[in-house]
């Protein structure tokens, strides 16, 4: 298989529609779709991947900014994220430790006592999460009860009112959604899916522990290069999937692919855009209505140097009010340039989005200046990525179930619809909504299809 | 304006795309879209209505069945539904009283005591609902608190555990969703929007009081006939709305309409299917992700005569368990034929949908036979309409907000997006999700557009 330059893959729109045949049509060139394509190829099946955007990577994305490139989407890798680590090894993408030496800035009402209260609540959540089977949260003994209330409602009864600010901060940092929007069962399933609260929230020892040299986006870029231009079409949003007795016809802008099966690897919340013939079953269609992603604005600020390190700061900030609640030192390895990444999440992101650009920037830099000094308020480069504004994503980090969702629609997450299989980070029982989950979902969907098509 | 036969309006798919110009492109030929078109025409503005289906009427639908026609969608009109009544008057569509003489069959654990407890709970809900401004539920003093919990969670604390079956039955009858899926604030806003619990739930004195001669669908059929074939395209799903500085270009299968403004009158949950250029703001896009409609299977059973009337029964059934929880006598006026209509709603509809057709029918008829006698189990005609299976609806009766929705996305429901205005039953402050709300939303959107386009 040839390995063209990535630039060659940018095919853009076409006036004419070409027809192609493949063994499997894969919808979406995020990590899930690209990993599925890799595994299909290994199984001797030819995939064709159709991607709406003019780039690969989905919710991972290297964006240029004066002075360099910043990671605008998912970027971390941590312990137990084994399939993601294996993928990076395989592709020769190195990882390095997230800079975490020195003090984290903390600005939380109640200080240490608030954290102590939060820890007690989180320990209780972990005990409950242990009762949730990760591959079938709807079968937990208390699933109906936990799915009938919001996380907010449960927190209100948890007996630690002073910890509410910290717990809200952690919730929005993990889900990009507010406790009021989430089913308690979703929070428990999520903890179980990751393994523990610490694995979700920590830098050292948690999901934020390491980063990818060149950015996580590099994984998708290399997968795409290996896949080859012949098997990947960019700028080709899929509009319709037709199923016949022996195969599928997947119609995208500019190209129609006839294949034996399809794998749809896009977030459930945008799944309704694809017309299916025959129509999808009602339950599957309603699942697509019930996993809204949260709201995030990720802001990258560039500096000549990571000057905060000289002052004993690690660049991290934990804050229990908006617009910015969490920051990290996101400098490239070596530290010859400084990058702070700041997150507005949940309601903070929604409020920030309503401000004009100048006021948004001022509000963000005000927080950074306050906690990291005047220099932090004068970055040489500044880039916001509001994932709700991205037409092919419309929210981050991933789809969340509100109350009632898991017990009614959870069983349908991975259930194929005829010749159509489902992938994407939301469908993973392990590290759901993380890059690890995306990789696992692609591997799982490819294995389903390979088993069906190579059966003796 | 000519008034062609309705048959003439069925244009179907076309191989070629025609171009049309109009003052306003209206997306969706349900009641909201057709009423908007009527009002635009009256204001001297030419509308063109684009409809995905090969029929008008949206969630109202006359379906043929051996022995006659049955109403498969919204069908009732009740007190205070003034704009709907005015529309029927204007179109010469008569109404008649829902048959309600004699006894209602009741099969509820706890019987009268359960209803007594439910009444106390409902009175408390009405008191709370009085604090919710119908046109801005998010501004209620306790909006944040009420929107942060499920209706289920509130009911669990309402101190009437014996009434839970009745309250769940009423909830699913009104929302087609379970208490666990609904924000408490949504339930309160809904009660306030209709005016009272009795107005929502009663036959005499409530929203089920009267019916339309020939079916509610007749309203849309007559509006469409008056609009004229020139101004209505069926079989024309809208795929893309482009906005320029002076107008919009609305691209549907087979036809592209250039107009000065657009009104989109489809349920929010299917709004994400239409691509917008420039893309919709993030908040609007996320609203579309957060109003999932409930699940309903409406079953019509036809008989030679409404034989139950002879036994002093009114054909109504209230039952606190599935698969069927509610029935009505849905016979045509005059009583020369008998029709019972039976509803499976919420989880009952979802469970019923998973059975094979024969088992579904047997389960429904078992309930009818048990409560209305052996003859009820042997209908001469039988028709199910599962609204989750309808590709252009995907759920009924209307979109519901789960926790967190109203306070975050409610303010966007009626906010125009540039030259695109929003209609549909979900957008109405009065009788939200009812035909009355659809009519009002069409009138409101048309008034917005007329004010903008006829400004001196």
Coordinates of N, CA, C and O in Angstrom, one line a residue, chain A residues 57-181:
Chain A
X57 N -9.2 12.8 11.8 CA -8.9 13.0 13.2 C -10.1 13.3 14.1 O -10.1 13.2 15.3
X58 N -11.3 13.7 13.5 CA -12.5 14.0 14.3 C -12.2 14.9 15.4 O -11.9 16.1 15.2
X59 N -12.4 14.4 16.6 CA -12.3 15.3 17.8 C -10.8 15.4 18.3 O -10.6 15.9 19.4
X60 N -9.9 14.9 17.5 CA -8.5 15.3 17.7 C -8.1 16.2 16.5 O -8.5 15.9 15.4
X61 N -7.3 17.2 16.8 CA -7.2 18.2 15.8 C -6.0 19.1 16.1 O -6.0 19.8 17.1
X62 N -5.0 19.1 15.3 CA -3.9 20.1 15.3 C -4.2 21.3 14.6 O -4.5 21.2 13.4
X63 N -4.3 22.4 15.2 CA -4.6 23.7 14.6 C -3.4 24.6 14.5 O -2.8 24.8 15.6
X64 N -3.2 25.2 13.4 CA -2.0 26.2 13.3 C -2.4 27.5 14.0 O -3.6 27.9 14.0
X65 N -1.4 28.1 14.6 CA -1.6 29.4 15.3 C -0.2 30.1 15.1 O 0.8 29.4 15.0
X66 N -0.2 31.4 15.0 CA 1.1 32.1 14.8 C 2.1 31.6 15.9 O 1.8 31.6 17.1
X67 N 3.2 31.0 15.4 CA 4.2 30.6 16.4 C 4.1 29.1 16.6 O 4.9 28.6 17.4
X68 N 3.2 28.4 15.9 CA 3.3 26.9 16.1 C 1.9 26.3 15.8 O 1.1 26.8 15.0
X69 N 1.7 25.1 16.4 CA 0.5 24.3 16.2 C 0.0 24.0 17.6 O 0.8 23.7 18.5
X70 N -1.3 24.0 17.8 CA -1.8 23.6 19.1 C -2.8 22.5 18.9 O -3.4 22.3 17.9
X71 N -3.0 21.8 20.0 CA -4.0 20.7 20.0 C -5.3 21.2 20.5 O -5.5 21.7 21.6
X72 N -6.3 21.2 19.6 CA -7.6 21.8 19.8 C -8.6 20.8 20.4 O -9.7 21.2 20.8
X73 N -8.3 19.5 20.3 CA -9.2 18.5 20.8 C -8.6 17.6 21.8 O -7.8 18.0 22.6
X74 N -9.1 16.3 21.9 CA -8.6 15.3 22.8 C -7.1 15.2 22.7 O -6.5 15.2 21.5
X75 N -6.3 15.1 23.8 CA -4.9 15.1 23.6 C -4.1 14.2 24.6 O -2.9 14.0 24.4
X76 N -4.8 13.7 25.6 CA -4.0 13.0 26.7 C -4.1 11.5 26.6 O -5.0 11.0 26.0
X77 N -3.1 10.9 27.2 CA -3.1 9.4 27.3 C -2.7 9.1 28.8 O -1.8 9.8 29.3
X78 N -3.3 8.1 29.4 CA -3.0 7.8 30.8 C -3.0 6.3 31.0 O -3.2 5.5 30.1
X79 N -2.7 5.9 32.3 CA -2.6 4.5 32.6 C -3.9 3.7 32.3 O -5.0 4.3 32.4
X80 N -3.7 2.5 31.9 CA -4.8 1.6 31.5 C -5.4 1.9 30.1 O -6.2 1.1 29.6
X81 N -4.9 2.9 29.4 CA -5.4 3.2 28.1 C -4.5 2.4 27.1 O -3.7 3.0 26.3
X82 N -4.7 1.1 27.2 CA -3.7 0.2 26.5 C -3.8 0.1 25.0 O -2.8 0.0 24.3
X83 N -5.0 0.2 24.5 CA -5.2 0.1 23.1 C -4.7 1.3 22.4 O -4.1 1.3 21.3
X84 N -4.8 2.5 23.1 CA -4.3 3.7 22.5 C -2.8 3.7 22.5 O -2.1 4.1 21.6
X85 N -2.3 3.2 23.6 CA -0.8 3.1 23.7 C -0.2 2.2 22.7 O 0.8 2.5 22.1
X86 N -0.9 1.1 22.5 CA -0.4 0.1 21.5 C -0.5 0.8 20.1 O 0.4 0.6 19.2
X87 N -1.5 1.6 19.8 CA -1.6 2.2 18.5 C -0.5 3.2 18.3 O 0.1 3.3 17.3
X88 N -0.2 4.0 19.4 CA 0.9 5.0 19.3 C 2.2 4.2 19.1 O 3.0 4.7 18.2
X89 N 2.5 3.1 19.8 CA 3.7 2.3 19.5 C 3.8 1.9 18.1 O 4.8 2.1 17.4
X90 N 2.7 1.3 17.6 CA 2.7 0.8 16.3 C 3.0 1.9 15.2 O 3.7 1.6 14.3
X91 N 2.5 3.1 15.5 CA 2.7 4.1 14.5 C 3.9 5.0 14.7 O 4.2 5.9 14.0
X92 N 4.6 4.6 15.8 CA 5.9 5.4 16.1 C 5.6 6.8 16.6 O 6.5 7.7 16.4
X93 N 4.5 7.0 17.2 CA 4.2 8.3 17.8 C 4.6 8.2 19.3 O 4.1 7.4 20.1
X94 N 5.6 9.0 19.7 CA 6.1 9.0 21.1 C 5.2 9.7 22.0 O 4.4 10.5 21.6
X95 N 5.3 9.4 23.3 CA 4.5 10.2 24.3 C 5.5 10.8 25.3 O 6.7 10.4 25.3
X96 N 5.1 11.8 25.9 CA 5.9 12.4 27.0 C 5.0 12.9 28.1 O 3.8 13.1 27.9
X97 N 5.6 13.0 29.3 CA 4.8 13.4 30.5 C 4.3 14.8 30.4 O 5.0 15.7 30.0
X98 N 3.0 14.9 30.7 CA 2.4 16.2 30.9 C 3.2 17.0 32.0 O 3.5 16.4 33.0
X99 N 3.6 18.2 31.7 CA 4.4 18.9 32.7 C 3.6 19.1 33.9 O 2.5 19.7 33.9
X100 N 4.1 18.7 35.0 CA 3.3 18.7 36.3 C 4.2 18.9 37.5 O 3.8 18.6 38.6
X101 N 5.4 19.5 37.3 CA 6.3 19.8 38.4 C 6.0 21.1 39.0 O 5.8 22.1 38.3
X102 N 5.9 21.1 40.3 CA 5.6 22.4 41.0 C 4.1 22.4 41.4 O 3.4 21.4 41.4
X103 N 3.7 23.6 41.8 CA 2.4 23.8 42.4 C 1.3 24.0 41.4 O 1.5 24.7 40.4
X104 N 0.1 23.4 41.7 CA -1.1 23.7 41.0 C -1.8 24.9 41.6 O -1.8 25.0 42.9
X105 N -2.2 25.9 40.9 CA -3.0 27.0 41.4 C -4.3 26.5 41.7 O -5.0 25.8 40.9
X106 N -4.8 26.7 42.9 CA -6.1 26.3 43.4 C -6.9 27.5 43.9 O -6.4 28.3 44.7
X107 N -8.1 27.7 43.4 CA -8.9 28.8 43.8 C -10.3 28.3 44.0 O -11.1 28.3 43.0
X108 N -10.6 27.8 45.1 CA -11.8 27.1 45.4 C -12.3 27.6 46.8 O -11.6 27.6 47.7
X109 N -13.6 27.9 46.8 CA -14.2 28.3 48.0 C -14.2 27.2 49.0 O -14.6 26.1 48.7
X110 N -13.7 27.5 50.2 CA -13.6 26.4 51.2 C -12.3 25.6 51.2 O -12.0 24.9 52.1
X111 N -11.5 25.9 50.1 CA -10.1 25.3 50.1 C -10.1 23.8 50.4 O -10.8 23.0 49.8
X112 N -9.1 23.4 51.2 CA -8.8 22.0 51.5 C -10.0 21.3 52.0 O -10.2 20.1 51.7
X113 N -10.9 22.0 52.8 CA -12.0 21.3 53.4 C -13.0 20.9 52.3 O -13.6 19.8 52.3
X114 N -13.1 21.8 51.3 CA -14.0 21.5 50.2 C -13.5 20.2 49.4 O -14.3 19.3 49.1
X115 N -12.2 20.1 49.2 CA -11.6 19.0 48.6 C -11.8 17.7 49.4 O -12.1 16.6 48.9
X116 N -11.7 17.9 50.7 CA -11.9 16.7 51.6 C -13.3 16.2 51.5 O -13.5 15.0 51.4
X117 N -14.2 17.1 51.5 CA -15.6 16.7 51.4 C -15.9 16.0 50.0 O -16.6 15.0 49.9
X118 N -15.3 16.6 49.0 CA -15.4 16.0 47.6 C -14.9 14.6 47.6 O -15.5 13.7 47.0
X119 N -13.7 14.4 48.3 CA -13.2 13.1 48.2 C -14.1 12.0 48.8 O -14.2 10.9 48.4
X120 N -14.8 12.4 49.9 CA -15.7 11.5 50.6 C -16.8 11.1 49.6 O -17.2 10.0 49.5
X121 N -17.3 12.2 48.9 CA -18.4 11.9 48.0 C -18.0 11.1 46.8 O -18.7 10.1 46.4
X122 N -16.8 11.3 46.3 CA -16.3 10.6 45.2 C -16.0 9.1 45.6 O -16.2 8.2 44.8
X123 N -15.6 8.9 46.8 CA -15.4 7.5 47.3 C -16.7 6.8 47.3 O -16.8 5.6 46.9
X124 N -17.8 7.5 47.7 CA -19.1 6.8 47.7 C -19.5 6.5 46.3 O -20.1 5.5 46.0
X125 N -19.2 7.4 45.4 CA -19.6 7.2 44.0 C -18.8 6.0 43.4 O -19.4 5.2 42.7
X126 N -17.6 5.9 43.8 CA -16.8 4.7 43.3 C -17.4 3.4 43.9 O -17.4 2.4 43.2
X127 N -17.8 3.4 45.1 CA -18.5 2.2 45.6 C -19.7 1.8 44.8 O -19.9 0.7 44.5
X128 N -20.5 2.8 44.5 CA -21.7 2.6 43.7 C -21.3 2.1 42.3 O -21.9 1.2 41.7
X129 N -20.3 2.8 41.7 CA -19.9 2.4 40.4 C -19.4 1.0 40.3 O -19.5 0.4 39.2
X130 N -18.9 0.5 41.4 CA -18.4 -0.9 41.4 C -19.5 -1.9 41.1 O -19.3 -3.0 40.7
X131 N -20.7 -1.5 41.3 CA -21.9 -2.3 41.1 C -22.4 -2.2 39.7 O -23.4 -2.9 39.3
X132 N -21.8 -1.4 38.8 CA -22.3 -1.2 37.5 C -21.4 -2.0 36.5 O -20.2 -1.7 36.3
X133 N -22.0 -3.0 35.8 CA -21.2 -3.7 34.8 C -20.8 -2.8 33.7 O -21.7 -2.2 33.1
X134 N -19.5 -2.6 33.4 CA -19.2 -1.6 32.4 C -19.7 -1.9 31.0 O -20.0 -1.0 30.2
X135 N -19.9 -3.2 30.7 CA -20.4 -3.5 29.3 C -21.9 -3.5 29.3 O -22.5 -3.7 28.2
X136 N -22.6 -3.3 30.4 CA -24.1 -3.4 30.4 C -24.6 -2.6 31.7 O -25.2 -3.2 32.6
X137 N -24.4 -1.3 31.7 CA -24.8 -0.5 32.9 C -26.3 -0.7 33.2 O -26.7 -0.6 34.4
X138 N -27.1 -1.0 32.2 CA -28.5 -1.1 32.4 C -28.9 -2.3 33.2 O -30.0 -2.5 33.6
X139 N -27.9 -3.2 33.4 CA -28.2 -4.5 34.2 C -27.8 -4.3 35.6 O -28.0 -5.3 36.4
X140 N -27.3 -3.2 36.1 CA -27.0 -3.1 37.5 C -28.2 -3.2 38.3 O -29.3 -2.9 37.9
X141 N -28.1 -3.8 39.5 CA -29.3 -4.0 40.3 C -30.1 -2.8 40.6 O -31.3 -2.8 40.6
X142 N -29.4 -1.7 40.7 CA -30.1 -0.4 41.0 C -30.1 0.5 39.8 O -30.3 1.7 39.9
X143 N -30.0 -0.1 38.6 CA -29.9 0.7 37.4 C -31.2 1.6 37.3 O -31.0 2.8 37.0
X144 N -32.3 1.1 37.5 CA -33.6 1.9 37.2 C -33.6 3.1 38.2 O -33.9 4.2 37.8
X145 N -33.2 2.8 39.4 CA -33.2 3.9 40.5 C -32.2 5.0 40.1 O -32.5 6.2 40.1
X146 N -31.0 4.5 39.8 CA -29.9 5.5 39.5 C -30.1 6.2 38.2 O -29.6 7.3 38.0
X147 N -30.9 5.6 37.3 CA -31.1 6.3 36.0 C -32.3 7.2 36.0 O -32.6 7.9 35.1
X148 N -33.0 7.2 37.1 CA -34.3 8.0 37.2 C -34.0 9.3 37.9 O -34.9 10.1 38.1
X149 N -32.7 9.6 38.2 CA -32.4 10.9 38.9 C -31.2 11.5 38.2 O -30.4 10.8 37.6
X150 N -31.1 12.8 38.5 CA -29.9 13.5 38.0 C -28.7 13.4 38.9 O -28.9 13.1 40.1
X151 N -27.5 13.5 38.4 CA -26.4 13.6 39.3 C -26.5 14.7 40.3 O -26.1 14.6 41.5
X152 N -27.0 15.8 39.8 CA -27.2 17.0 40.7 C -28.1 16.6 41.9 O -27.8 16.9 43.0
X153 N -29.2 15.9 41.6 CA -30.1 15.5 42.7 C -29.4 14.6 43.7 O -29.6 14.8 44.9
X154 N -28.6 13.7 43.2 CA -27.9 12.8 44.1 C -26.8 13.6 44.9 O -26.7 13.5 46.2
X155 N -26.1 14.5 44.3 CA -25.1 15.3 45.0 C -25.8 16.1 46.1 O -25.2 16.3 47.2
X156 N -27.0 16.7 45.8 CA -27.7 17.5 46.8 C -28.0 16.7 48.1 O -28.0 17.3 49.1
X157 N -28.1 15.4 47.9 CA -28.4 14.6 49.1 C -27.1 14.0 49.7 O -27.2 13.1 50.6
X158 N -26.0 14.3 49.2 CA -24.7 13.6 49.6 C -24.1 14.1 50.8 O -23.1 13.6 51.3
X159 N -24.7 15.2 51.4 CA -24.3 15.6 52.7 C -23.0 16.4 52.7 O -22.4 16.5 53.8
X160 N -22.5 16.9 51.6 CA -21.3 17.7 51.6 C -21.5 19.0 50.8 O -20.9 19.3 49.8
X161 N -22.4 19.9 51.3 CA -22.8 21.1 50.6 C -21.5 22.0 50.3 O -21.5 22.6 49.2
X162 N -20.6 21.9 51.2 CA -19.4 22.8 51.0 C -18.5 22.3 49.8 O -17.7 23.1 49.3
X163 N -18.7 21.1 49.4 CA -17.9 20.5 48.3 C -18.6 20.7 47.0 O -18.0 20.3 46.0
X164 N -19.7 21.4 47.0 CA -20.5 21.4 45.7 C -19.7 22.1 44.6 O -19.8 21.7 43.4
X165 N -19.0 23.2 44.9 CA -18.2 23.9 43.9 C -17.2 23.0 43.3 O -17.0 23.0 42.1
X166 N -16.4 22.3 44.1 CA -15.4 21.4 43.6 C -16.0 20.3 42.8 O -15.5 19.9 41.7
X167 N -17.1 19.7 43.3 CA -17.7 18.6 42.6 C -18.2 19.0 41.2 O -18.2 18.3 40.2
X168 N -18.8 20.2 41.2 CA -19.3 20.8 39.9 C -18.1 21.0 39.0 O -18.2 20.7 37.8
X169 N -17.0 21.5 39.5 CA -15.8 21.7 38.7 C -15.3 20.4 38.1 O -15.1 20.3 36.9
X170 N -15.2 19.4 38.9 CA -14.8 18.1 38.4 C -15.7 17.5 37.4 O -15.3 16.9 36.4
X171 N -17.0 17.7 37.7 CA -18.0 17.1 36.7 C -17.9 17.8 35.4 O -17.9 17.1 34.3
X172 N -17.8 19.1 35.3 CA -17.7 19.7 34.0 C -16.4 19.4 33.4 O -16.3 19.4 32.2
X173 N -15.3 19.2 34.2 CA -14.0 18.9 33.6 C -14.0 17.5 32.9 O -13.4 17.3 31.9
X174 N -14.8 16.6 33.5 CA -14.9 15.3 32.9 C -15.9 15.1 31.8 O -15.7 14.4 30.8
X175 N -17.1 15.8 32.0 CA -18.2 15.6 31.1 C -18.5 16.8 30.1 O -19.3 16.6 29.2
X176 N -17.9 17.9 30.5 CA -18.3 19.2 29.8 C -19.8 19.4 29.9 O -20.4 20.1 29.1
X177 N -20.4 18.9 30.9 CA -21.8 19.1 31.1 C -22.0 19.3 32.6 O -21.1 18.9 33.4
X178 N -23.1 19.9 33.0 CA -23.4 20.2 34.4 C -24.1 18.9 35.1 O -24.7 18.1 34.5
X179 N -23.9 18.8 36.4 CA -24.5 17.7 37.2 C -26.0 17.6 36.9 O -26.6 16.5 36.9
X180 N -26.7 18.7 36.6 CA -28.1 18.7 36.4 C -28.5 18.0 35.1 O -29.6 17.6 34.9
X181 N -27.5 17.9 34.1 CA -27.8 17.4 32.8 C -27.6 15.9 32.8 O -28.0 15.2 31.8

